[in-house]
XYZ file of C-alpha atoms in Angstrom:
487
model
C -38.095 -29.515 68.645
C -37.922 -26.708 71.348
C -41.706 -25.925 72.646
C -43.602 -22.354 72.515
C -42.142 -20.766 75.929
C -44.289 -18.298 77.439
C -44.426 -15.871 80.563
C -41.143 -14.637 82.504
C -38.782 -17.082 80.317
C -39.882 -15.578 77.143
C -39.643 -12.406 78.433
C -36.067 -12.762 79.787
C -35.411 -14.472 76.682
C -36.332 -11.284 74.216
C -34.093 -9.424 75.657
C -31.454 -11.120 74.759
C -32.522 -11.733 70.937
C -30.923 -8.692 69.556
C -27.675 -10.106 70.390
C -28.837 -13.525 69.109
C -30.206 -12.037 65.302
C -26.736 -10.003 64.796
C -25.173 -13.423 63.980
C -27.657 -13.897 60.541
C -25.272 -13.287 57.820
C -25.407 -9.872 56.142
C -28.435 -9.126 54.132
C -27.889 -9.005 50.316
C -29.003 -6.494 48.034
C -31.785 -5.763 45.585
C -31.494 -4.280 42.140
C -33.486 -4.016 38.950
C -33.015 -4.601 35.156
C -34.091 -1.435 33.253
C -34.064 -2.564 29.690
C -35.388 -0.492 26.836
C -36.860 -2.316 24.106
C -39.757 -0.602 23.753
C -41.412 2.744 22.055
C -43.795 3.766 25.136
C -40.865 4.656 27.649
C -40.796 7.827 30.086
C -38.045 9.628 29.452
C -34.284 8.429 31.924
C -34.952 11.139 34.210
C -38.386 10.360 34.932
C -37.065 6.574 34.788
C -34.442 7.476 37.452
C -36.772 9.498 39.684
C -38.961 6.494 40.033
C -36.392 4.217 41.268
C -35.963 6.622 44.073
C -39.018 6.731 44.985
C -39.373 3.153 45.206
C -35.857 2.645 47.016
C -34.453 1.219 44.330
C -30.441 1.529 44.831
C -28.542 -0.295 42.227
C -29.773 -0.898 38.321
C -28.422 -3.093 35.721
C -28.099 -1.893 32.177
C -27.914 -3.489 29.078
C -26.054 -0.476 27.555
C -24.145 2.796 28.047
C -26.748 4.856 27.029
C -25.798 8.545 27.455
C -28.921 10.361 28.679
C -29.191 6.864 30.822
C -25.644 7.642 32.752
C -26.449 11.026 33.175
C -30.104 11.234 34.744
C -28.596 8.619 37.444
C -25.370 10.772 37.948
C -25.325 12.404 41.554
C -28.241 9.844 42.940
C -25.869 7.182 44.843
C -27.534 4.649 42.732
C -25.532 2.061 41.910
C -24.721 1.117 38.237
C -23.956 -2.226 36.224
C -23.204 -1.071 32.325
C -23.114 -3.774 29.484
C -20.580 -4.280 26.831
C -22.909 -5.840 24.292
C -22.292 -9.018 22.632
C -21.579 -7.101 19.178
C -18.830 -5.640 20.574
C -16.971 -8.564 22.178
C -15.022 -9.756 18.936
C -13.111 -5.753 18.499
C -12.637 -5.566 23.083
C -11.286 -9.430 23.043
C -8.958 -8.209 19.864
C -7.598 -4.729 20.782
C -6.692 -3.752 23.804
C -7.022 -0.119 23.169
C -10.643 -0.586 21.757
C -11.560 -1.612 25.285
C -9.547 0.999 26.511
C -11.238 3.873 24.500
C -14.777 1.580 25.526
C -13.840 2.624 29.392
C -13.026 5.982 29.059
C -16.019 6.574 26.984
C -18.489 4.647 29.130
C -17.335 4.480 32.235
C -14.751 7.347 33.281
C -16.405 10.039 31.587
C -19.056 9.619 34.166
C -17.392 8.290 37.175
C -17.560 8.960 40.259
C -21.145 10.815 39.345
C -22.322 7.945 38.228
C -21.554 5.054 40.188
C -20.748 2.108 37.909
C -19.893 -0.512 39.953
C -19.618 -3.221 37.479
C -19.289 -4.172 34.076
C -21.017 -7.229 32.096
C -19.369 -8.108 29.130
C -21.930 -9.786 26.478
C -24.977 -11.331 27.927
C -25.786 -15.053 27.731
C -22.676 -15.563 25.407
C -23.153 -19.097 25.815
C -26.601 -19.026 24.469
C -27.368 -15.746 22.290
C -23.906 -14.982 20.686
C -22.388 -18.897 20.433
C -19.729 -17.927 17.672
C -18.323 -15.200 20.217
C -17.702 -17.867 23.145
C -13.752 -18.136 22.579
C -13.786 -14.140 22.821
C -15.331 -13.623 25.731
C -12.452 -14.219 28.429
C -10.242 -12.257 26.436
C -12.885 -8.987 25.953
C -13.328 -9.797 30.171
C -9.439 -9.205 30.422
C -8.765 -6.196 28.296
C -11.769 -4.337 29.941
C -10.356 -4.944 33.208
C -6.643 -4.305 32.135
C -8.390 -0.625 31.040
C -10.137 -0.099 34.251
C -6.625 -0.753 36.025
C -4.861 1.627 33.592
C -7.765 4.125 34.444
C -7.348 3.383 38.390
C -10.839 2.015 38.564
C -10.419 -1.473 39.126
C -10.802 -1.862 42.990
C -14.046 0.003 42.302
C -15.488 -1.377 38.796
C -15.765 -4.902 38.611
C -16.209 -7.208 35.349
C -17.888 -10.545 34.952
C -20.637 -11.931 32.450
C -23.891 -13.227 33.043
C -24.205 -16.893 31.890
C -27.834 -18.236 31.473
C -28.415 -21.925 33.207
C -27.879 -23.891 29.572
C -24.499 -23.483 30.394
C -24.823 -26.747 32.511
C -24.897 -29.724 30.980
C -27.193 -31.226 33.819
C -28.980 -29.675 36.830
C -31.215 -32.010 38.412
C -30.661 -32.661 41.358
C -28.596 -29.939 42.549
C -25.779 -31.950 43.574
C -25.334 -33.021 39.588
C -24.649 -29.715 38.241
C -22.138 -29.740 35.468
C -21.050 -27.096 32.547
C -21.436 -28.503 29.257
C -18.275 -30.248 28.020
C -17.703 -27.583 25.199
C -17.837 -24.922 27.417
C -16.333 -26.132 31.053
C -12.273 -26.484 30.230
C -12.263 -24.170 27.608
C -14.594 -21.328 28.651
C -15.671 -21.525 32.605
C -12.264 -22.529 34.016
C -10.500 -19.670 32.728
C -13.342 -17.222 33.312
C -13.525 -18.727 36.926
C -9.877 -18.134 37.445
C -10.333 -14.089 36.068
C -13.287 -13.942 38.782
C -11.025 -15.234 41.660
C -7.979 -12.950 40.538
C -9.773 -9.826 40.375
C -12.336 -10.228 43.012
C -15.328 -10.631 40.969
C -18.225 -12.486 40.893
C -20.029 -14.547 38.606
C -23.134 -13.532 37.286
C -26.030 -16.082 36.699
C -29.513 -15.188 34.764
C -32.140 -17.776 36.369
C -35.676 -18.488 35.849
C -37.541 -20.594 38.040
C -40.686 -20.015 35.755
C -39.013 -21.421 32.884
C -38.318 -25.035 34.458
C -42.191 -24.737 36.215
C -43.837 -23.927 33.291
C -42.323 -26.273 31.209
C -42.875 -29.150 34.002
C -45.568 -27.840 35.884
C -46.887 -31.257 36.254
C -44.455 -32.568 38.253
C -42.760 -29.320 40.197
C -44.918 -27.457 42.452
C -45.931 -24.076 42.158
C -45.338 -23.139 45.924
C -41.623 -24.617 45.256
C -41.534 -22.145 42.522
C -42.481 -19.175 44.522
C -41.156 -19.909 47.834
C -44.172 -21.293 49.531
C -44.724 -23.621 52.191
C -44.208 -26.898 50.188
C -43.111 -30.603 51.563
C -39.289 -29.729 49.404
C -37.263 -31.856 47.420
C -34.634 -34.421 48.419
C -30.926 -34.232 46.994
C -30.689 -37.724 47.007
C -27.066 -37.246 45.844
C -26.041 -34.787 48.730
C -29.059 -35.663 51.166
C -29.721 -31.965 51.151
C -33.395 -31.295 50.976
C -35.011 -28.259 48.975
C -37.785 -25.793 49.822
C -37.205 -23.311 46.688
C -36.723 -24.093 43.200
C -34.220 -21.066 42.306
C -32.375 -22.746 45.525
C -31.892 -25.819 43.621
C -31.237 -23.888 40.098
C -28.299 -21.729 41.937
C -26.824 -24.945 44.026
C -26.406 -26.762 40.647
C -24.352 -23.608 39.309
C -22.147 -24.265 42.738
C -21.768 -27.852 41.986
C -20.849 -27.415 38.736
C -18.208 -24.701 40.118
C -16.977 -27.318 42.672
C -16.544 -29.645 39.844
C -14.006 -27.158 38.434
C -11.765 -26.862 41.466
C -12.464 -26.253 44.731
C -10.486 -23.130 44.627
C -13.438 -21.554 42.850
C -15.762 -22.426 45.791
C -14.943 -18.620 47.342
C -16.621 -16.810 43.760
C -19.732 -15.412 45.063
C -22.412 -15.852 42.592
C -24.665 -12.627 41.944
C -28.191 -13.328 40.380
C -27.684 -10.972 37.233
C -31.494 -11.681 36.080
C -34.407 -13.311 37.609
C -37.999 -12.795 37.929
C -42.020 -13.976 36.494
C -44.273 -12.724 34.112
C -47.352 -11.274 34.925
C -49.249 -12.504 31.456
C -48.158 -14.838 29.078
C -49.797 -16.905 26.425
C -52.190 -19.913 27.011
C -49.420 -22.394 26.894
C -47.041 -20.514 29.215
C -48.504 -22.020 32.464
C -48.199 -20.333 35.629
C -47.670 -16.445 33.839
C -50.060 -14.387 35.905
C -49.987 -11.272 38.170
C -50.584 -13.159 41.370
C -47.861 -15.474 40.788
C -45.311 -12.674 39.594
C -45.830 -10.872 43.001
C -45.380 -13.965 44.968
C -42.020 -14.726 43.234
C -40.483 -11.224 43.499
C -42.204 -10.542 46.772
C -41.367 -13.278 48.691
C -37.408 -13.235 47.050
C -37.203 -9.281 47.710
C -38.196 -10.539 51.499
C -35.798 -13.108 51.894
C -32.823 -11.298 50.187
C -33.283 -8.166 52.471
C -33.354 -10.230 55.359
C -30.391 -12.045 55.686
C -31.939 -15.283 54.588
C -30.885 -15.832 50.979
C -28.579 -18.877 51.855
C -28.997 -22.080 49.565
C -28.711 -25.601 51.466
C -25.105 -25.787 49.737
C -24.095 -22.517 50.861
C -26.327 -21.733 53.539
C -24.458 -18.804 55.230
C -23.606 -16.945 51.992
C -25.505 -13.352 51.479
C -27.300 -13.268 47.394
C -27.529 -9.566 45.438
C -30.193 -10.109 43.225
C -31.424 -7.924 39.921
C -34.872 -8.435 39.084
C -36.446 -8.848 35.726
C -37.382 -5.946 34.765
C -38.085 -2.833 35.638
C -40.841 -1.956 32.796
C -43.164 -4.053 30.793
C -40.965 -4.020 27.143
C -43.853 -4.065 24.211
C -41.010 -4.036 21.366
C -39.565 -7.647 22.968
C -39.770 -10.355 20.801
C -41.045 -14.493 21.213
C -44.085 -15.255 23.445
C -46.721 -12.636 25.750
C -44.306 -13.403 28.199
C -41.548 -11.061 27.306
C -43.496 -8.306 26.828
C -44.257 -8.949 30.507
C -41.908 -9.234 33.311
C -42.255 -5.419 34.530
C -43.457 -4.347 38.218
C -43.992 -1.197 36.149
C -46.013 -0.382 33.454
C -44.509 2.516 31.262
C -47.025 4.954 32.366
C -44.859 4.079 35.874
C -48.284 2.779 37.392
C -47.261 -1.040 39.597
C -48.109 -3.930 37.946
C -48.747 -5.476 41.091
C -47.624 -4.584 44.425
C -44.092 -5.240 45.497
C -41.466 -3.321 47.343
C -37.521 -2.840 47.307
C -36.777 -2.166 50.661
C -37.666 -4.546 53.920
C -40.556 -2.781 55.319
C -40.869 -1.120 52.223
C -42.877 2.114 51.437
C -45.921 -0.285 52.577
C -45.000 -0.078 55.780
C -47.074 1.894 58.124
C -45.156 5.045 60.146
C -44.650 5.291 63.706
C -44.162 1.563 63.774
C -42.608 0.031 67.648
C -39.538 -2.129 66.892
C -39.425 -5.349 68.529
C -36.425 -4.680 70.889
C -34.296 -4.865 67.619
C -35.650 -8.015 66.231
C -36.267 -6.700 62.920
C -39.796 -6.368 62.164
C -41.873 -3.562 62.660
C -44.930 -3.969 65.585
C -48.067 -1.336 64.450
C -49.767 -1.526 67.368
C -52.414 -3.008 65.389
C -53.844 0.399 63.684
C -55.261 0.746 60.684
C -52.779 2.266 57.292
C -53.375 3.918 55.005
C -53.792 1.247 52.348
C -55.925 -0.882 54.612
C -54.396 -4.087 53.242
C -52.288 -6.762 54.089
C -49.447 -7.826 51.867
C -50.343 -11.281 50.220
C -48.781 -13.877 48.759
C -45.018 -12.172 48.667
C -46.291 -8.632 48.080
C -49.957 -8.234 46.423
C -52.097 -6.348 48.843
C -55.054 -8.469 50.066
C -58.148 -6.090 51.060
C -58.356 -6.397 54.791
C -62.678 -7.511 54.779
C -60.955 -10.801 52.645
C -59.661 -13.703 54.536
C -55.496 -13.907 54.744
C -53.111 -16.107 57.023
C -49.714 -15.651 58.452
C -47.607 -18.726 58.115
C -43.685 -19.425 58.803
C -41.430 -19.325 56.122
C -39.554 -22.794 56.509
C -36.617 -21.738 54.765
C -35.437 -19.209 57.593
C -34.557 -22.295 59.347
C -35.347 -23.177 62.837
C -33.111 -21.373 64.857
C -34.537 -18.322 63.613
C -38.277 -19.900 63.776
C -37.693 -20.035 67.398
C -36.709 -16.812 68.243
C -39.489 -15.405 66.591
C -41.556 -18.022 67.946
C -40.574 -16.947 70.983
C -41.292 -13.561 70.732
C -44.932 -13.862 69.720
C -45.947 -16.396 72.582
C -44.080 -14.018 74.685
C -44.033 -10.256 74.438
C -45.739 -10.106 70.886
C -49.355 -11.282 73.439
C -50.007 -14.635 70.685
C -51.998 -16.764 72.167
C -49.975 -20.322 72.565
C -52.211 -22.547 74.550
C -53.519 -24.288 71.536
C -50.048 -25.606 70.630
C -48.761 -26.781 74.407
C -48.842 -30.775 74.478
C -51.963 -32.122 74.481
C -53.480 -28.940 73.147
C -55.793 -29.054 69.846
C -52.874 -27.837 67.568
C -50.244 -29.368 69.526
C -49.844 -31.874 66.307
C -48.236 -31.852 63.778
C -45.517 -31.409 65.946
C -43.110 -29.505 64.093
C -41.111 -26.319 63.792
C -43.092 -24.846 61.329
C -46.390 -25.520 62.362
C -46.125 -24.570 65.597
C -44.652 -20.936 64.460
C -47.188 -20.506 61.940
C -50.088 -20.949 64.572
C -48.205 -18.164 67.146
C -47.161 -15.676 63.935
C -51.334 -15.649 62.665
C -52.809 -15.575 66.031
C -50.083 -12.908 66.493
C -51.107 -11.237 63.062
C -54.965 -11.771 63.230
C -54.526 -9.664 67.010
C -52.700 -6.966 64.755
C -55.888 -6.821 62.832
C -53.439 -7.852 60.297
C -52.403 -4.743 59.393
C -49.193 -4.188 57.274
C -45.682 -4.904 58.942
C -46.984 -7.509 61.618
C -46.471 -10.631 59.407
C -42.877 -10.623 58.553
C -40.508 -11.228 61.439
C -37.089 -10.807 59.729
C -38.632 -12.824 56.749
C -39.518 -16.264 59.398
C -43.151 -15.384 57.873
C -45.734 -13.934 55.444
C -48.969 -13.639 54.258
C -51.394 -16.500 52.308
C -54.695 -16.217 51.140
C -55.570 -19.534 51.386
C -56.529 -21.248 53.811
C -53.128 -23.233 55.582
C -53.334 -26.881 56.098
C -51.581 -27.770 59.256
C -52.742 -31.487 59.958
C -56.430 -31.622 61.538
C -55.722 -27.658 62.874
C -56.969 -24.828 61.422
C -55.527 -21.323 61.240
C -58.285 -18.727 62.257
C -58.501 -15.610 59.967
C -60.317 -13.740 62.560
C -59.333 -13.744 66.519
């Protein structure tokens, strides 16, 4: 591995790593479910006026609720409307149903409202089984209406499919649809993707598969944490995130299909972790919920969403769910995958934008690196952001560590930075040095981003660095060194 650099090299060197982070690929996007099963609800224009405040720029419905479309009309949010399952049998049957369904739901409100998309049903596959044969055909009479209509290049269609639509997922590299559904179902809605420029849309829950198996997967592989990942022993690709893994099987079982498919993108329709579940659903808490969506939000927004299958390809992601739902039926968990309560109060802490409304004003950017440099003032909140997002008091003890899957190209640079301009102090990790060992990547950038963060005063902003980094509240074990909390 490269060592810290420090003085006139790094120096030199900064300057030239604005030119060097314009090659990440392009940052995905970040979206939100807003279901409605519930009684306690504000009102869609209260609903639509929070999103704003928060950032939020594109939302997923489950319907075409009237009042819905409307409050988000003239905002420049961003809108994916649902044909529900119950409907696929009369749009797969008759044309002109779907027709009159697009005009209704979609044109009468367009270009106000900015529907961008369209799901057909939801989980097919797995909530509506006798509707599986219809769901291609409902797919191509909706678009054949939105091309009548002119709105095709803008409104696309797909379905979300839930991960029991493989027949096997572990490892990655196995990934296969299930025989009933592959030849018959996939193929033909993989081939409608690729001809109109869509995307397929996968719902996937990494809580699911931990709690379910939590003695054998770790929970920092669950919520992106540092974690010693997970060989492919069929592709010798090694894994550092268990919704990684979940998405790279959905690949492999596209591969497996044709290798014409391999240019769908895949759009993560649903995903996210309950902050309270029952006493058998293991691993359902706030803390862990904030971690998940935290520390995905982070990587999404900055350009660092790649799996090790497709490692260069950007991810849009639509977290689960906007408000706690208290009509939802099955376990405590349903009832709890919000950020929001109804009464619009956070659940926990966790923002939609990179920087987010966390971030202190007035912040110095690093010479375009990405990440905002406070000066090490105090904000307003006083916190840091923990764990992918929950605010840590600043008089408890918190740690800045690297985030392994940026990779170590991007380690370096930011490495770089804070041995060099950013002041870190590097000494301790020169050969020879007390933290010199382990000598690796990501234990060399994790001492120079928290003596780097700790010199901050670790105040908000000043643990990030494009995503190579965040916040833990425990202490980090990095061989026989320790991480100070205090400098």
């Amino acid at each position: 591995m490269a060592l810290p650099r420090c003085g006139l090299r790094a120096v030199m060197l900064a300057v030239a790593l604005p030119l060097l982070f314009s090659s990440v690929a392009e940052a995905g996007t970040v979206g939100i479910n807003y279901g409605r099963v519930a009684n306690d609800l504000p009102n869609p224009a209260a609903v639509v006026q929070l999103m704003k405040q928060q950032g939020i720029t594109q939302v997923k419905l489950y319907d075409t609720e009237p009042t819905v479309l409307r409050a988000l009309a003239n905002t420049g949010i961003k809108v994916v409307v649902a044909l529900p399952n119950e409907q696929l049998l009369a749009a797969a049957s008759r044309p002109n149903y779907a027709l009159a369904w697009v005009r209704r739901n979609v044109a009468a409100y367009y270009p106000a409202t900015q529907t961008q998309g369209i799901a057909v049903g939801n989980e097919v596959f797995a909530s509506a089984k006798n509707m599986t044969a219809q769901l291609v055909p409902a797919m191509t009479n909706v678009h054949a209406a939105l091309a009548r209509l002119g709105l095709d290049k803008a409104v696309k269609v797909s379905s979300p499919i839930a991960l029991t639509a493989l027949a096997g997922s572990y490892p990655p590299s196995a990934g296969v649809f299930r025989e009933d559904l592959a030849t018959a179902v996939m193929k033909p809605m993989l081939d409608f993707l690729a001809q109109t420029g869509s995307y397929l849309m996968v719902n996937a829950y990494p809580f699911f598969a931990y709690s379910g198996n939590a003695d054998v997967i770790s929970l920092d592989y669950a919520l992106f944490r540092p974690n010693a990942g997970v060989l492919d022993g069929g592709s010798g690709l090694k894994y550092y995130s268990l919704l990684d893994a979940q998405l790279d099987a959905v690949f492999a079982a596209v591969s497996k299909l044709g290798n014409n498919y391999n240019g769908v993108r895949v759009v993560v329709s649903e995903t996210g972790w309950p902050s309270k579940g029952d006493a058998k659903e293991t691993g359902a808490a706030a803390a862990n919920a904030a971690a998940y969506n935290g520390n995905l939000v982070r990587r999404v927004l900055s350009g660092n969403a790649g799996t090790p299958r497709r490692p260069d390809a950007d991810m849009d992601v639509y977290l689960f769910a906007l408000f706690n739902e208290n009509q939802k039926p099955g376990p405590t968990s349903e009832r709890n995958y919000g950020v929001f309560y109804p009464n619009q109060q956070k659940v926990y802490d966790v923002d939609f934008v990179l920087g987010g409304g966390n971030s202190a004003a007035g912040g110095k950017d690093n010479g375009g690196l990405g990440w905002q440099d406070n000066g090490g003032g105090n904000t307003a909140t006083g916190g840091a952001v923990a764990g992918g997002g929950v605010k840590a008091t600043s008089t408890g003890e918190a740690w800045c560590v690297a985030n392994a899957m940026a990779g170590e190209e991007r380690l370096q640079k930011a490495l770089d930075y804070a041995c060099g301009p950013g002041g870190a102090d590097c000494k301790a990790i020169q050969p020879g040095a007390a933290c010199f060992e382990p000598n690796t990547m990501v234990a060399h950038a994790s001492y120079a981003f928290n003596d780097y963060y700790q010199r901050k005063g670790r105040t908000i902003g000043t643990c990030d660095f494009a995503g190579a980094a965040y916040v833990v509240n425990q202490a980090p074990k990095m061989g026989k060194c320790e991480l100070p909390s205090t400098v």
